[in-house]
mmCIF file of N, CA and C in Angstrom:
data_model
loop_
_atom_site.group_PDB
_atom_site.id
_atom_site.type_symbol
_atom_site.label_atom_id
_atom_site.label_comp_id
_atom_site.label_asym_id
_atom_site.label_seq_id
_atom_site.Cartn_x
_atom_site.Cartn_y
_atom_site.Cartn_z
ATOM 1 N N UNK A 263 -99.684 47.312 -13.091
ATOM 2 C CA UNK A 263 -98.835 47.274 -14.425
ATOM 3 C C UNK A 263 -97.861 46.124 -13.966
ATOM 4 N N UNK A 264 -97.623 45.756 -13.388
ATOM 5 C CA UNK A 264 -96.805 44.493 -12.503
ATOM 6 C C UNK A 264 -97.470 42.885 -13.176
ATOM 7 N N UNK A 265 -99.157 43.300 -12.742
ATOM 8 C CA UNK A 265 -99.766 42.222 -13.285
ATOM 9 C C UNK A 265 -100.034 41.963 -14.464
ATOM 10 N N UNK A 266 -99.705 43.297 -15.616
ATOM 11 C CA UNK A 266 -99.287 42.835 -16.745
ATOM 12 C C UNK A 266 -98.407 42.100 -17.301
ATOM 13 N N UNK A 267 -97.537 42.351 -16.542
ATOM 14 C CA UNK A 267 -95.505 42.419 -17.224
ATOM 15 C C UNK A 267 -96.403 40.350 -16.579
ATOM 16 N N UNK A 268 -96.775 40.442 -15.545
ATOM 17 C CA UNK A 268 -96.684 38.535 -15.144
ATOM 18 C C UNK A 268 -97.692 37.532 -16.163
ATOM 19 N N UNK A 269 -98.789 38.791 -16.879
ATOM 20 C CA UNK A 269 -99.692 37.883 -17.670
ATOM 21 C C UNK A 269 -98.725 37.345 -18.812
ATOM 22 N N UNK A 270 -98.631 38.841 -19.348
ATOM 23 C CA UNK A 270 -97.314 38.920 -20.805
ATOM 24 C C UNK A 270 -96.381 37.489 -20.599
ATOM 25 N N UNK A 271 -96.198 37.438 -19.222
ATOM 26 C CA UNK A 271 -94.852 36.446 -19.644
ATOM 27 C C UNK A 271 -95.589 35.089 -19.595
ATOM 28 N N UNK A 272 -96.446 34.655 -19.168
ATOM 29 C CA UNK A 272 -97.477 33.781 -18.737
ATOM 30 C C UNK A 272 -97.933 32.915 -20.191
ATOM 31 N N UNK A 273 -98.201 34.366 -20.714
ATOM 32 C CA UNK A 273 -98.611 33.983 -22.253
ATOM 33 C C UNK A 273 -97.528 33.851 -23.243
ATOM 34 N N UNK A 274 -96.005 33.974 -22.712
ATOM 35 C CA UNK A 274 -95.471 34.115 -23.768
ATOM 36 C C UNK A 274 -94.440 32.559 -23.594
ATOM 37 N N UNK A 275 -94.544 32.102 -21.735
ATOM 38 C CA UNK A 275 -94.319 30.851 -21.553
ATOM 39 C C UNK A 275 -94.748 29.604 -22.405
ATOM 40 N N UNK A 276 -95.882 30.030 -22.324
ATOM 41 C CA UNK A 276 -97.095 28.995 -22.712
ATOM 42 C C UNK A 276 -97.033 28.672 -24.128
ATOM 43 N N UNK A 277 -96.870 30.248 -25.197
ATOM 44 C CA UNK A 277 -96.163 29.949 -26.719
ATOM 45 C C UNK A 277 -95.969 29.202 -26.712
ATOM 46 N N UNK A 278 -93.824 29.776 -25.570
ATOM 47 C CA UNK A 278 -93.229 29.227 -26.177
ATOM 48 C C UNK A 278 -93.140 27.696 -26.632
ATOM 49 N N UNK A 279 -94.288 26.786 -25.081
ATOM 50 C CA UNK A 279 -94.444 25.304 -24.857
ATOM 51 C C UNK A 279 -94.781 25.259 -25.831
ATOM 52 N N UNK A 280 -96.019 25.723 -26.337
ATOM 53 C CA UNK A 280 -96.601 25.336 -27.631
ATOM 54 C C UNK A 280 -95.484 24.909 -28.708
ATOM 55 N N UNK A 281 -94.985 25.991 -29.217
ATOM 56 C CA UNK A 281 -94.030 26.132 -29.975
ATOM 57 C C UNK A 281 -93.003 24.688 -30.671
ATOM 58 N N UNK A 282 -92.274 24.684 -29.030
ATOM 59 C CA UNK A 282 -91.654 23.614 -28.818
ATOM 60 C C UNK A 282 -92.017 22.246 -29.235
ATOM 61 N N UNK A 283 -94.010 22.062 -28.665
ATOM 62 C CA UNK A 283 -94.068 20.876 -28.723
ATOM 63 C C UNK A 283 -94.704 20.464 -30.739
ATOM 64 N N UNK A 284 -95.107 21.414 -31.243
ATOM 65 C CA UNK A 284 -95.448 22.092 -32.795
ATOM 66 C C UNK A 284 -93.988 21.343 -33.203
ATOM 67 N N UNK A 285 -93.115 21.700 -33.173
ATOM 68 C CA UNK A 285 -91.488 21.151 -33.558
ATOM 69 C C UNK A 285 -91.415 19.809 -33.374
ATOM 70 N N UNK A 286 -91.877 19.575 -31.844
ATOM 71 C CA UNK A 286 -91.188 18.608 -32.339
ATOM 72 C C UNK A 286 -91.991 17.186 -32.637
ATOM 73 N N UNK A 287 -93.342 17.336 -32.842
ATOM 74 C CA UNK A 287 -94.154 16.829 -33.227
ATOM 75 C C UNK A 287 -93.897 16.737 -35.200
ATOM 76 N N UNK A 288 -93.684 17.506 -35.430
ATOM 77 C CA UNK A 288 -93.133 17.991 -37.144
ATOM 78 C C UNK A 288 -91.569 17.040 -37.433
ATOM 79 N N UNK A 289 -90.494 17.499 -36.609
ATOM 80 C CA UNK A 289 -89.649 16.250 -36.679
ATOM 81 C C UNK A 289 -90.225 15.347 -36.491
ATOM 82 N N UNK A 290 -90.817 14.652 -35.642
ATOM 83 C CA UNK A 290 -91.556 13.540 -35.420
ATOM 84 C C UNK A 290 -91.970 12.843 -36.727
ATOM 85 N N UNK A 291 -93.043 13.350 -37.807
ATOM 86 C CA UNK A 291 -92.873 13.201 -38.483
ATOM 87 C C UNK A 291 -92.249 12.477 -39.298
ATOM 88 N N UNK A 292 -91.429 14.012 -39.672
ATOM 89 C CA UNK A 292 -90.075 13.079 -40.722
ATOM 90 C C UNK A 292 -89.290 12.545 -40.050
ATOM 91 N N UNK A 293 -89.317 11.749 -38.743
ATOM 92 C CA UNK A 293 -87.803 10.971 -38.693
ATOM 93 C C UNK A 293 -88.719 9.863 -39.283
ATOM 94 N N UNK A 294 -90.366 9.438 -39.030
ATOM 95 C CA UNK A 294 -91.189 8.303 -38.540
ATOM 96 C C UNK A 294 -91.039 8.302 -40.367
ATOM 97 N N UNK A 295 -90.826 9.054 -41.403
ATOM 98 C CA UNK A 295 -91.117 9.090 -42.807
ATOM 99 C C UNK A 295 -89.651 8.353 -43.020
ATOM 100 N N UNK A 296 -88.830 9.052 -42.909
ATOM 101 C CA UNK A 296 -87.410 8.210 -42.858
ATOM 102 C C UNK A 296 -87.353 7.582 -42.607
ATOM 103 N N UNK A 297 -87.547 7.056 -41.333
ATOM 104 C CA UNK A 297 -87.367 5.514 -41.028
ATOM 105 C C UNK A 297 -88.497 4.411 -42.240
ATOM 106 N N UNK A 298 -89.922 4.861 -42.535
ATOM 107 C CA UNK A 298 -90.151 4.229 -43.113
ATOM 108 C C UNK A 298 -89.774 4.229 -44.850
ATOM 109 N N UNK A 299 -89.099 4.994 -44.990
ATOM 110 C CA UNK A 299 -88.445 4.801 -46.186
ATOM 111 C C UNK A 299 -87.236 3.467 -46.507
ATOM 112 N N UNK A 300 -86.501 4.447 -45.348
ATOM 113 C CA UNK A 300 -85.622 3.170 -44.932
ATOM 114 C C UNK A 300 -86.010 1.487 -45.487
ATOM 115 N N UNK A 301 -86.577 1.332 -44.511
ATOM 116 C CA UNK A 301 -87.117 0.048 -44.483
ATOM 117 C C UNK A 301 -87.583 -0.554 -45.841
ATOM 118 N N UNK A 302 -88.433 0.877 -46.483
ATOM 119 C CA UNK A 302 -88.405 0.452 -47.954
ATOM 120 C C UNK A 302 -87.111 -0.196 -48.648
ATOM 121 N N UNK A 303 -86.465 0.716 -48.937
ATOM 122 C CA UNK A 303 -85.280 0.387 -48.955
ATOM 123 C C UNK A 303 -84.523 -0.932 -49.209
ATOM 124 N N UNK A 304 -84.496 -0.822 -47.853
ATOM 125 C CA UNK A 304 -83.290 -1.796 -47.571
ATOM 126 C C UNK A 304 -83.677 -3.305 -46.608
ATOM 127 N N UNK A 305 -85.359 -3.678 -46.401
ATOM 128 C CA UNK A 305 -86.004 -4.373 -45.763
ATOM 129 C C UNK A 305 -86.396 -4.742 -44.323
ATOM 130 N N UNK A 306 -86.035 -3.688 -43.437
ATOM 131 C CA UNK A 306 -85.424 -3.702 -42.295
ATOM 132 C C UNK A 306 -85.681 -2.355 -41.544
ATOM 133 N N UNK A 307 -86.188 -2.201 -40.410
ATOM 134 C CA UNK A 307 -85.897 -0.783 -39.630
ATOM 135 C C UNK A 307 -84.381 -0.240 -39.669
ATOM 136 N N UNK A 308 -84.283 0.627 -39.528
ATOM 137 C CA UNK A 308 -82.571 0.837 -38.400
ATOM 138 C C UNK A 308 -82.069 0.126 -37.296
ATOM 139 N N UNK A 309 -81.135 0.279 -36.820
ATOM 140 C CA UNK A 309 -80.989 -0.493 -35.869
ATOM 141 C C UNK A 309 -80.621 0.891 -34.543
ATOM 142 N N UNK A 310 -80.136 1.992 -35.251
ATOM 143 C CA UNK A 310 -79.998 3.764 -34.666
ATOM 144 C C UNK A 310 -80.621 4.178 -35.359
ATOM 145 N N UNK A 311 -80.452 5.463 -35.353
ATOM 146 C CA UNK A 311 -81.322 6.832 -35.781
ATOM 147 C C UNK A 311 -80.403 6.696 -36.542
ATOM 148 N N UNK A 312 -78.545 7.145 -36.619
ATOM 149 C CA UNK A 312 -77.830 7.326 -37.247
ATOM 150 C C UNK A 312 -77.557 6.996 -38.144
ATOM 151 N N UNK A 313 -78.069 5.606 -38.980
ATOM 152 C CA UNK A 313 -78.251 5.043 -40.141
ATOM 153 C C UNK A 313 -78.766 5.492 -40.650
ATOM 154 N N UNK A 314 -79.545 6.686 -40.325
ATOM 155 C CA UNK A 314 -80.501 7.094 -41.053
ATOM 156 C C UNK A 314 -79.885 8.366 -41.524
ATOM 157 N N UNK A 315 -78.922 8.789 -41.720
ATOM 158 C CA UNK A 315 -77.848 10.204 -41.736
ATOM 159 C C UNK A 315 -77.103 9.478 -42.550
ATOM 160 N N UNK A 316 -76.449 10.748 -43.572
ATOM 161 C CA UNK A 316 -77.451 11.334 -44.212
ATOM 162 C C UNK A 316 -78.176 10.964 -45.147
ATOM 163 N N UNK A 317 -78.840 9.935 -45.357
ATOM 164 C CA UNK A 317 -78.860 9.591 -47.177
ATOM 165 C C UNK A 317 -80.334 9.654 -47.358
ATOM 166 N N UNK A 318 -81.151 9.339 -45.287
ATOM 167 C CA UNK A 318 -82.640 9.553 -45.331
ATOM 168 C C UNK A 318 -83.042 10.830 -44.465
ATOM 169 N N UNK A 319 -81.993 11.334 -43.971
ATOM 170 C CA UNK A 319 -82.516 12.553 -42.783
ATOM 171 C C UNK A 319 -81.550 13.116 -42.569
ATOM 172 N N UNK A 320 -81.461 14.658 -42.092
ATOM 173 C CA UNK A 320 -80.674 15.512 -41.668
ATOM 174 C C UNK A 320 -80.454 15.087 -40.417
ATOM 175 N N UNK A 321 -79.224 15.567 -39.956
ATOM 176 C CA UNK A 321 -78.919 15.219 -38.134
ATOM 177 C C UNK A 321 -79.441 16.491 -37.891
ATOM 178 N N UNK A 322 -79.801 17.311 -37.744
ATOM 179 C CA UNK A 322 -80.281 18.285 -37.734
ATOM 180 C C UNK A 322 -81.780 17.854 -36.482
ATOM 181 N N UNK A 323 -82.431 16.746 -37.408
ATOM 182 C CA UNK A 323 -84.218 16.338 -36.883
ATOM 183 C C UNK A 323 -83.370 16.348 -35.746
ATOM 184 N N UNK A 324 -82.466 15.620 -35.143
ATOM 185 C CA UNK A 324 -82.288 14.802 -34.385
ATOM 186 C C UNK A 324 -81.422 15.363 -33.030
ATOM 187 N N UNK A 325 -81.742 16.635 -33.461
ATOM 188 C CA UNK A 325 -80.733 17.994 -32.652
ATOM 189 C C UNK A 325 -82.378 18.302 -31.245
ATOM 190 N N UNK A 326 -82.066 18.247 -30.164
ATOM 191 C CA UNK A 326 -83.029 19.298 -29.070
ATOM 192 C C UNK A 326 -83.213 20.445 -29.307
ATOM 193 N N UNK A 327 -84.607 20.466 -28.885
ATOM 194 C CA UNK A 327 -84.855 22.328 -29.496
ATOM 195 C C UNK A 327 -85.438 22.274 -27.732
ATOM 196 N N UNK A 328 -85.597 21.691 -26.699
ATOM 197 C CA UNK A 328 -86.207 22.502 -25.251
ATOM 198 C C UNK A 328 -85.442 23.527 -24.922
ATOM 199 N N UNK A 329 -83.610 23.461 -25.521
ATOM 200 C CA UNK A 329 -83.444 24.292 -24.892
ATOM 201 C C UNK A 329 -83.666 25.783 -25.252
ATOM 202 N N UNK A 330 -84.586 26.492 -26.400
ATOM 203 C CA UNK A 330 -85.276 26.954 -26.829
ATOM 204 C C UNK A 330 -85.817 27.573 -25.926
ATOM 205 N N UNK A 331 -86.897 26.801 -25.492
ATOM 206 C CA UNK A 331 -87.932 27.357 -24.473
ATOM 207 C C UNK A 331 -87.526 28.038 -23.054
ATOM 208 N N UNK A 332 -86.094 26.696 -22.964
ATOM 209 C CA UNK A 332 -85.531 26.654 -21.366
ATOM 210 C C UNK A 332 -85.065 28.403 -21.525
ATOM 211 N N UNK A 333 -84.210 28.474 -22.394
ATOM 212 C CA UNK A 333 -83.381 30.017 -22.295
ATOM 213 C C UNK A 333 -83.985 31.031 -22.614
ATOM 214 N N UNK A 334 -85.622 31.019 -23.023
ATOM 215 C CA UNK A 334 -85.690 32.347 -23.573
ATOM 216 C C UNK A 334 -86.988 32.332 -22.114
ATOM 217 N N UNK A 335 -87.224 31.279 -20.849
ATOM 218 C CA UNK A 335 -87.916 30.802 -20.451
ATOM 219 C C UNK A 335 -87.133 31.709 -19.193
ATOM 220 N N UNK A 336 -85.909 31.416 -18.966
ATOM 221 C CA UNK A 336 -85.193 32.313 -17.976
ATOM 222 C C UNK A 336 -85.132 32.995 -17.835
ATOM 223 N N UNK A 337 -84.806 33.625 -19.320
ATOM 224 C CA UNK A 337 -84.620 35.008 -19.325
ATOM 225 C C UNK A 337 -85.624 35.980 -18.904
ATOM 226 N N UNK A 338 -86.906 35.482 -19.382
ATOM 227 C CA UNK A 338 -87.967 36.571 -18.915
ATOM 228 C C UNK A 338 -87.960 35.886 -17.326
ATOM 229 N N UNK A 339 -87.878 35.286 -16.487
ATOM 230 C CA UNK A 339 -87.479 34.960 -15.185
ATOM 231 C C UNK A 339 -87.174 36.040 -14.696
ATOM 232 N N UNK A 340 -85.578 36.191 -15.101
ATOM 233 C CA UNK A 340 -84.780 37.291 -14.790
ATOM 234 C C UNK A 340 -85.131 38.186 -14.804
ATOM 235 N N UNK A 341 -85.882 38.918 -16.165
ATOM 236 C CA UNK A 341 -86.692 40.181 -15.845
ATOM 237 C C UNK A 341 -87.504 40.546 -15.169
ATOM 238 N N UNK A 342 -88.282 39.444 -14.389
ATOM 239 C CA UNK A 342 -89.326 39.840 -13.759
ATOM 240 C C UNK A 342 -88.843 39.778 -12.292
ATOM 241 N N UNK A 343 -88.100 39.136 -11.988
ATOM 242 C CA UNK A 343 -87.298 39.441 -10.648
ATOM 243 C C UNK A 343 -86.457 40.337 -10.186
ATOM 244 N N UNK A 344 -85.805 40.937 -11.240
ATOM 245 C CA UNK A 344 -85.010 42.427 -11.368
ATOM 246 C C UNK A 344 -85.391 43.416 -11.392
#
């Protein structure tokens, strides 16, 4: 039974890493699109990502999503230890 719990936890952690990677790649594509649109409109690339907000991109794209994976992994580890 304990082996199944460890296996399930491992699968969950791997799934969260994959989800985090997917979200990161998706946000990267959106940021690249925003940067290219900025360049097309203004003739040059932005000097900072903040130059894209709010006209070209929402600030939420620049927020890290790693906390989600870390938080869930810590919670799973706590349950396994207890």
